[in-house]
PDB file of C-alpha atoms in Angstrom:
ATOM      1  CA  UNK A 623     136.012  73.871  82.144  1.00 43.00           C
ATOM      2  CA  UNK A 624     137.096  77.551  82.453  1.00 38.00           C
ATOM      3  CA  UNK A 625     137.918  79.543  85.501  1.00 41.00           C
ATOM      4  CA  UNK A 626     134.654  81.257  86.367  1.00 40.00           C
ATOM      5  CA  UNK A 627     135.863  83.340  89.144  1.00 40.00           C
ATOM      6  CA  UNK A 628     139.024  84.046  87.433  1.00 41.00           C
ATOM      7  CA  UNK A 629     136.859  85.171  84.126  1.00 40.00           C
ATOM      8  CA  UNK A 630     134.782  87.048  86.122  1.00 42.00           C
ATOM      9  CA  UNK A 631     137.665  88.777  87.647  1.00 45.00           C
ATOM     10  CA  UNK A 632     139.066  89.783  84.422  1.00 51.00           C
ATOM     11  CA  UNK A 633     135.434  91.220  83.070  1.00 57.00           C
ATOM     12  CA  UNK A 634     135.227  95.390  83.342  1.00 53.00           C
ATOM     13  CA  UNK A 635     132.130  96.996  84.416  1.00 48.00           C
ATOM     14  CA  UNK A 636     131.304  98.083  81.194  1.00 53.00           C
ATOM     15  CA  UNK A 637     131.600  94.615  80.292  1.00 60.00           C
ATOM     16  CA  UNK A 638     129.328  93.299  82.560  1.00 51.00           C
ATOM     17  CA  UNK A 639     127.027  96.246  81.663  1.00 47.00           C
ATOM     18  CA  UNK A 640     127.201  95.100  77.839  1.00 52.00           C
ATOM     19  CA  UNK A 641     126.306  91.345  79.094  1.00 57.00           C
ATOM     20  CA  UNK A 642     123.305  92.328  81.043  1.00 53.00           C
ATOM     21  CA  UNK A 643     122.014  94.505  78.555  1.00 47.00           C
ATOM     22  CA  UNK A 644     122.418  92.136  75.779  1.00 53.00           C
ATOM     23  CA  UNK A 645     120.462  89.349  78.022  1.00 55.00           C
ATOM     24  CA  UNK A 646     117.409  92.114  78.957  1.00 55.00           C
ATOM     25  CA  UNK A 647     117.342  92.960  74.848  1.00 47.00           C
ATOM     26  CA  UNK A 648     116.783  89.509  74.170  1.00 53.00           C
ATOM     27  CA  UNK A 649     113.842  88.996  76.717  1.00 51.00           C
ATOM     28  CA  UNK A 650     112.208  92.606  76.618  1.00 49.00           C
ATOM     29  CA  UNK A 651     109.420  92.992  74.504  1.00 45.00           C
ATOM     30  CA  UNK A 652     109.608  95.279  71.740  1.00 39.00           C
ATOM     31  CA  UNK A 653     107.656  98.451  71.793  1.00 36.00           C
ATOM     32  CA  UNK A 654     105.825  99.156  68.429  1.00 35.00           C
ATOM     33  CA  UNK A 655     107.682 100.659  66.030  1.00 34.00           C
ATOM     34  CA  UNK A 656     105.768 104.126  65.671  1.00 36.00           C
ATOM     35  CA  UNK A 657     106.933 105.229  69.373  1.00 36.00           C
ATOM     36  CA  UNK A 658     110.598 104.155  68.771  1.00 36.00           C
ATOM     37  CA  UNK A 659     111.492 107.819  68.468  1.00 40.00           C
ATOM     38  CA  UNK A 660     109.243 108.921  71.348  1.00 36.00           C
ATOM     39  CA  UNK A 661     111.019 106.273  73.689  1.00 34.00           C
ATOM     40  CA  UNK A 662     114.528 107.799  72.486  1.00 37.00           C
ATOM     41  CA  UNK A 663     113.533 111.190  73.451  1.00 41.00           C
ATOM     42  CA  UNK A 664     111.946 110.461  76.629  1.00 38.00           C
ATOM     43  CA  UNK A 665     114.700 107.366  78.252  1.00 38.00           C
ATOM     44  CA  UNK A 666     117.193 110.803  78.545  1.00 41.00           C
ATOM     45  CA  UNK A 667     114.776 111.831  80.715  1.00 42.00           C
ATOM     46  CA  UNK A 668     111.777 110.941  82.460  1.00 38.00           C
ATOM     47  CA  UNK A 669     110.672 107.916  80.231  1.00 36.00           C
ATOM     48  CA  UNK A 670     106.909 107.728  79.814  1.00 35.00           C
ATOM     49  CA  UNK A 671     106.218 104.343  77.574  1.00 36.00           C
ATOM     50  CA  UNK A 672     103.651 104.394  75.892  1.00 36.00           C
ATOM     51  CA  UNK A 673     103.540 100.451  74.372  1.00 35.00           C
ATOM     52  CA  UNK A 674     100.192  98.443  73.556  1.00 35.00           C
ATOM     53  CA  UNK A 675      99.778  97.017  77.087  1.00 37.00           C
ATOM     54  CA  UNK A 676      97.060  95.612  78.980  1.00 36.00           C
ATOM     55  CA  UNK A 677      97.093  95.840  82.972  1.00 41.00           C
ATOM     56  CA  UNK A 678      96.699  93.394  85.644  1.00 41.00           C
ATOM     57  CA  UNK A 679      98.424  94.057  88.960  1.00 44.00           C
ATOM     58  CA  UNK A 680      98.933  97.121  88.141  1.00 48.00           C
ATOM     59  CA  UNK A 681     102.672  96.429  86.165  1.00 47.00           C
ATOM     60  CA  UNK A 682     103.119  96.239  82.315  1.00 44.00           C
ATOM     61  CA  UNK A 683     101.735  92.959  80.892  1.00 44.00           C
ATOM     62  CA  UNK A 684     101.946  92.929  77.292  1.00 43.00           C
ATOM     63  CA  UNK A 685     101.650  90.047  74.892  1.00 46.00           C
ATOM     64  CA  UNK A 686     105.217  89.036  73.629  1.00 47.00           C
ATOM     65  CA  UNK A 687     106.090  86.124  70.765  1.00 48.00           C
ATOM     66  CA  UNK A 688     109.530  84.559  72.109  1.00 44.00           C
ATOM     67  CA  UNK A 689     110.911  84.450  68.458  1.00 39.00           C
ATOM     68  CA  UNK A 690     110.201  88.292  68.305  1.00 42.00           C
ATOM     69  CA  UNK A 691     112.101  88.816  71.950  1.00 43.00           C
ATOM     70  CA  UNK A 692     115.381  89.443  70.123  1.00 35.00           C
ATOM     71  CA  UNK A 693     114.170  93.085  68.547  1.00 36.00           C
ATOM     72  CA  UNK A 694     114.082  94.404  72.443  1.00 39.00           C
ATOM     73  CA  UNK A 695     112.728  97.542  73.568  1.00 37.00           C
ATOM     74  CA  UNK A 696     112.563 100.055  71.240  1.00 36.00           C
ATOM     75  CA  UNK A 697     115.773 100.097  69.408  1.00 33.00           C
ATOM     76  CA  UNK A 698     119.519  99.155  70.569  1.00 36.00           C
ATOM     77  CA  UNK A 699     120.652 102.828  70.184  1.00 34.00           C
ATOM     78  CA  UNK A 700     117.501 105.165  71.709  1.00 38.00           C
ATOM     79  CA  UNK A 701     117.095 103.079  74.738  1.00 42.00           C
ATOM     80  CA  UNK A 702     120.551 101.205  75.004  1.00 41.00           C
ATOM     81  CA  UNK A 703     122.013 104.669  75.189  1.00 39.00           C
ATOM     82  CA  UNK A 704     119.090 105.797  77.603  1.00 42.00           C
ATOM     83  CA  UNK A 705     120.192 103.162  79.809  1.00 41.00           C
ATOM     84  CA  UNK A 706     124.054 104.050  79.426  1.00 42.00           C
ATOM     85  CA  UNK A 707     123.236 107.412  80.814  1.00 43.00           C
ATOM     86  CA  UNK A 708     121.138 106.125  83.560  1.00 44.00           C
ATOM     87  CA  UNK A 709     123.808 103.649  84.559  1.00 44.00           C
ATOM     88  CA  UNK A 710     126.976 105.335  83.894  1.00 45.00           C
ATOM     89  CA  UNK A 711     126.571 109.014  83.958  1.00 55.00           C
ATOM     90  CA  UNK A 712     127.047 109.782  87.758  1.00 62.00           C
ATOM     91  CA  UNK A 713     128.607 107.350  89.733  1.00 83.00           C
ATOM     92  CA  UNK A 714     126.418 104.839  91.942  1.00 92.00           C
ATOM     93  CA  UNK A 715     128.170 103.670  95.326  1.00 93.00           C
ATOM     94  CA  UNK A 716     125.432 101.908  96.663  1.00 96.00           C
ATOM     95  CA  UNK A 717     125.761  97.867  96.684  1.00 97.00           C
ATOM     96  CA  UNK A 718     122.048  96.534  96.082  1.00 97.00           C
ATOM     97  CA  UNK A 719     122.964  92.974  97.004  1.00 96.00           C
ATOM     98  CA  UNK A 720     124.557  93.518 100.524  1.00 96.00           C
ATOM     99  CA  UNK A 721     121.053  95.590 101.671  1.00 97.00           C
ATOM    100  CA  UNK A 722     119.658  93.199 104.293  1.00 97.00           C
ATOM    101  CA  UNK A 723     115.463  92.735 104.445  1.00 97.00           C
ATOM    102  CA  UNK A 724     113.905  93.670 108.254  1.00 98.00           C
ATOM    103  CA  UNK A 725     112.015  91.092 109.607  1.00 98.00           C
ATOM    104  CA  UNK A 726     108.573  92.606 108.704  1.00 98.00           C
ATOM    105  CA  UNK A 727     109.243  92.106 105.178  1.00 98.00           C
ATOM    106  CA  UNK A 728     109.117  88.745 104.330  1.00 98.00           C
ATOM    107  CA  UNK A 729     110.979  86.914 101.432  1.00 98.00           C
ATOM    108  CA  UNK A 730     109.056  84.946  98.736  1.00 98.00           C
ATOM    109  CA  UNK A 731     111.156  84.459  95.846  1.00 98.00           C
ATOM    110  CA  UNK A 732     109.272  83.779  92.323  1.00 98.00           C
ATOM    111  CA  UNK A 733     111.426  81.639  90.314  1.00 98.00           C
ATOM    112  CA  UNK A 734     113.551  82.695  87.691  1.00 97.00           C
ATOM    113  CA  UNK A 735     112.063  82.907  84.108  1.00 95.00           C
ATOM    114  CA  UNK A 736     111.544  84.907  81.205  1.00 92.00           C
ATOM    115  CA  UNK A 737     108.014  86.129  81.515  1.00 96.00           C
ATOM    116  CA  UNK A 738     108.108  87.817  85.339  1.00 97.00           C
ATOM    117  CA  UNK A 739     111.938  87.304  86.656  1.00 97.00           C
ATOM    118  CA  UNK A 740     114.293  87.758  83.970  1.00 95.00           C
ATOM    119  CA  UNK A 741     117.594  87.172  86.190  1.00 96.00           C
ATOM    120  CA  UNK A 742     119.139  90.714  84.811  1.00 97.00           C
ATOM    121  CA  UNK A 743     121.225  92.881  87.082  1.00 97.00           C
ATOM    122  CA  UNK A 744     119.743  96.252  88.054  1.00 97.00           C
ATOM    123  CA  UNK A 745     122.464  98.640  88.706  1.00 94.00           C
ATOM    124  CA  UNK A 746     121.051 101.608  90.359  1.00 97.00           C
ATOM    125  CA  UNK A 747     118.518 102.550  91.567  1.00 98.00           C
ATOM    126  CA  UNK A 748     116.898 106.379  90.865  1.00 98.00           C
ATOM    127  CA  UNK A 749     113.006 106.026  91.834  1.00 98.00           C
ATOM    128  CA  UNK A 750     110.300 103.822  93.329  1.00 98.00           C
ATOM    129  CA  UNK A 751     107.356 103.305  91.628  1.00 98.00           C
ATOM    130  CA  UNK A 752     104.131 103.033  93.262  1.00 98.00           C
ATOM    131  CA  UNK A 753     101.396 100.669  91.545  1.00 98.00           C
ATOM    132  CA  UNK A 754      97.906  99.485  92.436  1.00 98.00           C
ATOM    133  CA  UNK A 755      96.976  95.494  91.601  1.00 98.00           C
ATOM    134  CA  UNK A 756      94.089  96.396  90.119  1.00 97.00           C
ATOM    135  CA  UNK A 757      92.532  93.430  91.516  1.00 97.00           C
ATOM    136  CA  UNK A 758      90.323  94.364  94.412  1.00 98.00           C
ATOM    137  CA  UNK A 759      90.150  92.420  97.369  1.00 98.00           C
ATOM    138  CA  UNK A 760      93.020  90.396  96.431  1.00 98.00           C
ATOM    139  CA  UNK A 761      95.728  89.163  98.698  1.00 98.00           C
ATOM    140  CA  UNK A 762      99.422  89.644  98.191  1.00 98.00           C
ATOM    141  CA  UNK A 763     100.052  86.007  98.277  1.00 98.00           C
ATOM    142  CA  UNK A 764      97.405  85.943  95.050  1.00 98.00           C
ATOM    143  CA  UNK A 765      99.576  88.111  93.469  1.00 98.00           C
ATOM    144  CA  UNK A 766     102.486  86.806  93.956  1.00 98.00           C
ATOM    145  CA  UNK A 767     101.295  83.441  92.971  1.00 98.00           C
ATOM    146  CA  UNK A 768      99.822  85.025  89.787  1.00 98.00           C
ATOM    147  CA  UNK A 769     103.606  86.708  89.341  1.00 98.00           C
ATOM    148  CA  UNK A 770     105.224  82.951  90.154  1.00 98.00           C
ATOM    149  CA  UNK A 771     102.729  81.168  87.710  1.00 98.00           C
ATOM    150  CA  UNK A 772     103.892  83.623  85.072  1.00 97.00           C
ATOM    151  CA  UNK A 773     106.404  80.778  84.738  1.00 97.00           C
ATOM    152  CA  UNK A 774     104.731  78.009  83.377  1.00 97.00           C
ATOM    153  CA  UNK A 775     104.208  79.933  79.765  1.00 96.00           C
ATOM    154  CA  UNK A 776     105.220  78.012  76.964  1.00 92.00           C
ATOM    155  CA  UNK A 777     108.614  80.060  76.525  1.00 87.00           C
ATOM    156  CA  UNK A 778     107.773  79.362  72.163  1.00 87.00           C
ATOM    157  CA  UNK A 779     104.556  80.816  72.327  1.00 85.00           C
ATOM    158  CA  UNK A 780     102.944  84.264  73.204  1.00 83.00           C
ATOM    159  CA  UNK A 781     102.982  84.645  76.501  1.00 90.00           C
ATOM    160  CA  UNK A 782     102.070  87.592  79.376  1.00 94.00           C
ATOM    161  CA  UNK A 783     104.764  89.620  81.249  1.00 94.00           C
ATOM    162  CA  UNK A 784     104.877  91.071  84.567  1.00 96.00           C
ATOM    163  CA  UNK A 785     106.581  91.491  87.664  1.00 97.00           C
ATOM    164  CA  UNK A 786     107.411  93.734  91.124  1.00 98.00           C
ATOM    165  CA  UNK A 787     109.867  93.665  94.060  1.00 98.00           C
ATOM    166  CA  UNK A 788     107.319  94.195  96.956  1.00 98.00           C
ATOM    167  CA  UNK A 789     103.257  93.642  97.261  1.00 98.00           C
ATOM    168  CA  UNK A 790     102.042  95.417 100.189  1.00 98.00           C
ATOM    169  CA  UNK A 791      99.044  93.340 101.413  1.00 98.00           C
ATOM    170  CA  UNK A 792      95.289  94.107 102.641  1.00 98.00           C
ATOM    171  CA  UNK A 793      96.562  93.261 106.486  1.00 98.00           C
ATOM    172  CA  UNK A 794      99.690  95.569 105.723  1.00 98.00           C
ATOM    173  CA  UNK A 795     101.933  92.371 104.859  1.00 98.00           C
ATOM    174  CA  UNK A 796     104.605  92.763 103.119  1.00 98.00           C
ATOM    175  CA  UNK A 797     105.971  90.363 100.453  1.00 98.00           C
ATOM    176  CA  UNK A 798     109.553  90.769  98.533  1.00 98.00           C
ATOM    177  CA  UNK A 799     109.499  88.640  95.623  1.00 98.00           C
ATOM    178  CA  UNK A 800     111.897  90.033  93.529  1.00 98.00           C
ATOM    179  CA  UNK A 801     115.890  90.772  94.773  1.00 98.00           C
ATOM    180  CA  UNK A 802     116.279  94.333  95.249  1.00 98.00           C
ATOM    181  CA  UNK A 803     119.285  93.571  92.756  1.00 98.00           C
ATOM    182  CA  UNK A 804     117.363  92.078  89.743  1.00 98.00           C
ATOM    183  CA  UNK A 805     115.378  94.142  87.281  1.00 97.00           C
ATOM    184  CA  UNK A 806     111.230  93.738  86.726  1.00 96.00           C
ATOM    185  CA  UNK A 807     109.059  93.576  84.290  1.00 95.00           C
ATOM    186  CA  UNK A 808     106.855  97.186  86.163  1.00 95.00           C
ATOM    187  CA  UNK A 809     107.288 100.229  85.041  1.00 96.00           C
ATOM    188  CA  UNK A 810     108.887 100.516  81.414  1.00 94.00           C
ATOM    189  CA  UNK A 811     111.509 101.715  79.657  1.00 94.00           C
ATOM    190  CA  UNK A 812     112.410 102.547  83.494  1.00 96.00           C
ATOM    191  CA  UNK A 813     112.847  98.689  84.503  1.00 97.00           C
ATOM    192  CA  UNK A 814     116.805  99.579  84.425  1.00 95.00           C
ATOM    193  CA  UNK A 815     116.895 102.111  87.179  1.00 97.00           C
ATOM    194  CA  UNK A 816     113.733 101.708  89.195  1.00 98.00           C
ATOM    195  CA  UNK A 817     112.279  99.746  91.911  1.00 98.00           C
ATOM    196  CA  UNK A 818     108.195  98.903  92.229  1.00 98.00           C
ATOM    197  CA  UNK A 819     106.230  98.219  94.605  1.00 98.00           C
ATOM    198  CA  UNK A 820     102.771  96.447  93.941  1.00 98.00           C
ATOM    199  CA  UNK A 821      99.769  97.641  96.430  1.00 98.00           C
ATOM    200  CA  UNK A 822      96.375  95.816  97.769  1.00 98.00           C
ATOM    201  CA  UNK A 823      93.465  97.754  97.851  1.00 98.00           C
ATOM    202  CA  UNK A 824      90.301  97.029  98.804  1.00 98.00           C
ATOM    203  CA  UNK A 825      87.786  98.695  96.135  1.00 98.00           C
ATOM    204  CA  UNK A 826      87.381  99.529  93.082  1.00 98.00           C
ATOM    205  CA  UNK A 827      88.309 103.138  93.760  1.00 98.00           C
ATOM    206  CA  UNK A 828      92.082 102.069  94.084  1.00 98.00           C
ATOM    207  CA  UNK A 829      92.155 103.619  97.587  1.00 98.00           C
ATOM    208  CA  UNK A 830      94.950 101.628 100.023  1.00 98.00           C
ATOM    209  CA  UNK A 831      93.395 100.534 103.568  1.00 98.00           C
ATOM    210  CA  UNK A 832      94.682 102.014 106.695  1.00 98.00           C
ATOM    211  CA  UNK A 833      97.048  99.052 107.146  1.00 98.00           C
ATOM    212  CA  UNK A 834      98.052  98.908 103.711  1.00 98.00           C
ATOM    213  CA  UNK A 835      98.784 102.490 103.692  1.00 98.00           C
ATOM    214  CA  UNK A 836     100.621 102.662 106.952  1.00 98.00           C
ATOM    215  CA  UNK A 837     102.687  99.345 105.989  1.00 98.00           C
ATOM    216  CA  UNK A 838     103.703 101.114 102.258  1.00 98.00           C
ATOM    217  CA  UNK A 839     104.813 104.569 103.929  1.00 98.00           C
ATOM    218  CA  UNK A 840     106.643 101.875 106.571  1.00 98.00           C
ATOM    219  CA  UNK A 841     108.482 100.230 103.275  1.00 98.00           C
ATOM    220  CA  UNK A 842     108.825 103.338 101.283  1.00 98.00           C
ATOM    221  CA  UNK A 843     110.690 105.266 103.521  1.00 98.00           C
ATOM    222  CA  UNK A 844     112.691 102.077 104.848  1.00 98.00           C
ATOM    223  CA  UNK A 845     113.675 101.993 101.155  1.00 98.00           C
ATOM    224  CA  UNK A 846     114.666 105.443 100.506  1.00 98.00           C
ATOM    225  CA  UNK A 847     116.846 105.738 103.550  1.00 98.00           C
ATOM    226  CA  UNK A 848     118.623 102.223 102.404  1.00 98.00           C
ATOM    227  CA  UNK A 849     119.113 103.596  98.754  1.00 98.00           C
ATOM    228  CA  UNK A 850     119.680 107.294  99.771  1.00 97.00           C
ATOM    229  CA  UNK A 851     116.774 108.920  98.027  1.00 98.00           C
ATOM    230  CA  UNK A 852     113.852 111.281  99.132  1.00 98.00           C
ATOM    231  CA  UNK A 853     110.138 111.571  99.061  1.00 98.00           C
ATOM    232  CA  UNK A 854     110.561 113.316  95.689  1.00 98.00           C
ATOM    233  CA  UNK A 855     112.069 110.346  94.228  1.00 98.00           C
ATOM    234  CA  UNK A 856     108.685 108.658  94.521  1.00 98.00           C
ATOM    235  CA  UNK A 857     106.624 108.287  91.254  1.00 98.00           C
ATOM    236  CA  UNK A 858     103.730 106.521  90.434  1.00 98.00           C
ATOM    237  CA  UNK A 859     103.112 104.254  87.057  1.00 98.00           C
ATOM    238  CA  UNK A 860     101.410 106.829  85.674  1.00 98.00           C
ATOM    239  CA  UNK A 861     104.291 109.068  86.043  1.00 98.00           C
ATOM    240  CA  UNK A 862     106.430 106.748  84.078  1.00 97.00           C
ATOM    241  CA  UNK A 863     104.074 105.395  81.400  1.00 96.00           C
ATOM    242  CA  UNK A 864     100.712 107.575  81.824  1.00 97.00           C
ATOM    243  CA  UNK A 865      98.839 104.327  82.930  1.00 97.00           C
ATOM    244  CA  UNK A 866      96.064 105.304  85.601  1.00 98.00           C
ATOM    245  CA  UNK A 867      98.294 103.148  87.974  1.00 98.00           C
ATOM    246  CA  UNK A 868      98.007 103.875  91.341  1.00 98.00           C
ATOM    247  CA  UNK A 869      94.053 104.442  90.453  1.00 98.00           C
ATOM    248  CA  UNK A 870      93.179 106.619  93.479  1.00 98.00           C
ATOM    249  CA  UNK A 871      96.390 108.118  93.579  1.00 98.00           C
ATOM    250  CA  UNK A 872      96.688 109.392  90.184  1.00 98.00           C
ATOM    251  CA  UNK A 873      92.475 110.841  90.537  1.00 98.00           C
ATOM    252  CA  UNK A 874      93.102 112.117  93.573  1.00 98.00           C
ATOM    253  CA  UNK A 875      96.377 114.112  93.436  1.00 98.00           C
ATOM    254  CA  UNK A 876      96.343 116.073  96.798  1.00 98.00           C
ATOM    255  CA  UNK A 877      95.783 112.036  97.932  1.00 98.00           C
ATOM    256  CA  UNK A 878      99.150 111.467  96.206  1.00 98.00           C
ATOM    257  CA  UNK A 879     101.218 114.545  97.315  1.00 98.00           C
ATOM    258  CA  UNK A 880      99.966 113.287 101.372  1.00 98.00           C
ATOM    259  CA  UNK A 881     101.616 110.171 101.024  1.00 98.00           C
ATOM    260  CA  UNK A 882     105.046 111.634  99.730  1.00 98.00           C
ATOM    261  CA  UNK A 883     104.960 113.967 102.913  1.00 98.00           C
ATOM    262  CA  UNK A 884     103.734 110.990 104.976  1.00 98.00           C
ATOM    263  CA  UNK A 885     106.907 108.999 103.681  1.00 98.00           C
ATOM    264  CA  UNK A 886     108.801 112.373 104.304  1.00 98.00           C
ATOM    265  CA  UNK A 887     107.954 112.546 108.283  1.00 98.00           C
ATOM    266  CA  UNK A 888     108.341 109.375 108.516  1.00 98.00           C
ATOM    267  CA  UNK A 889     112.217 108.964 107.762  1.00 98.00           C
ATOM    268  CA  UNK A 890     112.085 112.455 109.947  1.00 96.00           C
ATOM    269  CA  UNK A 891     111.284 109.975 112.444  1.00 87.00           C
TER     270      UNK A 891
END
């Protein structure tokens, strides 16, 4: 058998870049081919997909055919280079792996598979995305179930994809189910460079509770201090992909621009 530290020791970061991003091309599904060129333009610079999807839990869940997984996102060269830029451009100091979780978030790993945890290094980290379920009255421990059972697809069939590193909970739980280190399936063609976080709500108007609420300005601005961003480095879905994802949130903007200065005050704090 080979060495696998010593190999691993030998690899360059650009070679471990090229590894991951070969893996993620093979397990991505492949946005149609009349917004290849829009997806080129737009992964240079704030990425808005705009794939056939269909929502539940507020990510991306779009039906995928394993033997079509190989085509990837878009093509090698508009989003392969988007990602290079994201990834490589400015230099990114910040060690995702060694962040340690507080002990009000708690850890609930979903396993590793292709349809909601691909196993793919994320390297960076530039925004977090806000999302709604879009399931109301549901728990976080539904979702993450639903994300977990994501697994049991027949991996030669069409199957549904999905995913999240955090659901924030109608009691103001919070769940990590995803390694801050690992890419999701969330908020495409900005998987490479973003983290999400999946929100409870109560209604069909989208609105967070007071719990939820206070719990997601408690995670968001635990986050941004950990990965040293601001309250302007928080988007919502429909920032990335145009999806009315966080529902209230995206209807109610002065709603939205509240919680950024909420977040703001409290790492102020």
């Amino acid at each position: 058998m080979r060495d696998k530290k010593g190999t691993r020791d030998r690899l360059s970061e650009e070679d471990i870049f090229k590894r991951d991003y070969s893996k993620i091309r093979q397990i991505q599904p492949r946005a149609s081919q009349n917004n290849d060129e829009k997806i080129r333009r737009l992964a240079q610079d704030s990425p808005r997909s705009q794939r056939k999807s269909r929502q539940k839990g507020g990510s991306v869940f779009i039906k995928i055919s394993v033997p079509l997984l190989a085509l990837a996102i878009g093509t090698a060269s508009g989003l392969g280079g988007g990602y290079y830029l994201w990834g490589y451009e400015r230099p990114y100091t910040i060690n995702l792996k060694e962040i340690e979780m507080p002990s009000w978030i708690e850890q609930d790993f979903i396993r590793k598979n292709l349809f909601s945890r691909p196993d793919v290094t994320l390297k960076r980290v530039d925004n977090i995305v806000i999302h709604y379920v879009a399931n109301k009255g549901s728990s976080a421990a539904a979702n993450r179930s639903y994300f977990d059972n994501l697994a049991d697809q027949d991996p030669q069939k069409s199957g549904t994809v999905g995913g999240s590193h955090f659901i924030v909970g109608l009691e103001g739980e919070i769940l990590q189910i995803i390694p801050l280190s690992e890419v999701t399936y969330a908020a495409a063609p900005r998987n490479f460079d973003t983290l999400s976080i999946e929100v409870c709500h109560p209604d069909d108007t989208g609105e967070f509770n007071p719990k939820t609420y206070d719990s997601l300005v408690r995670l968001t601005a635990w986050l941004c201090e950990e990965l040293e961003l601001s309250s302007k480095d928080l988007i919502r879905h429909h920032d990335v992909s145009g999806k009315n994802c966080p529902k209230y949130y995206v209807e109610n903007e002065d709603a939205w621009k509240q919680f950024k200065k909420d977040v703001k005050e409290a790492m102020e704090k």
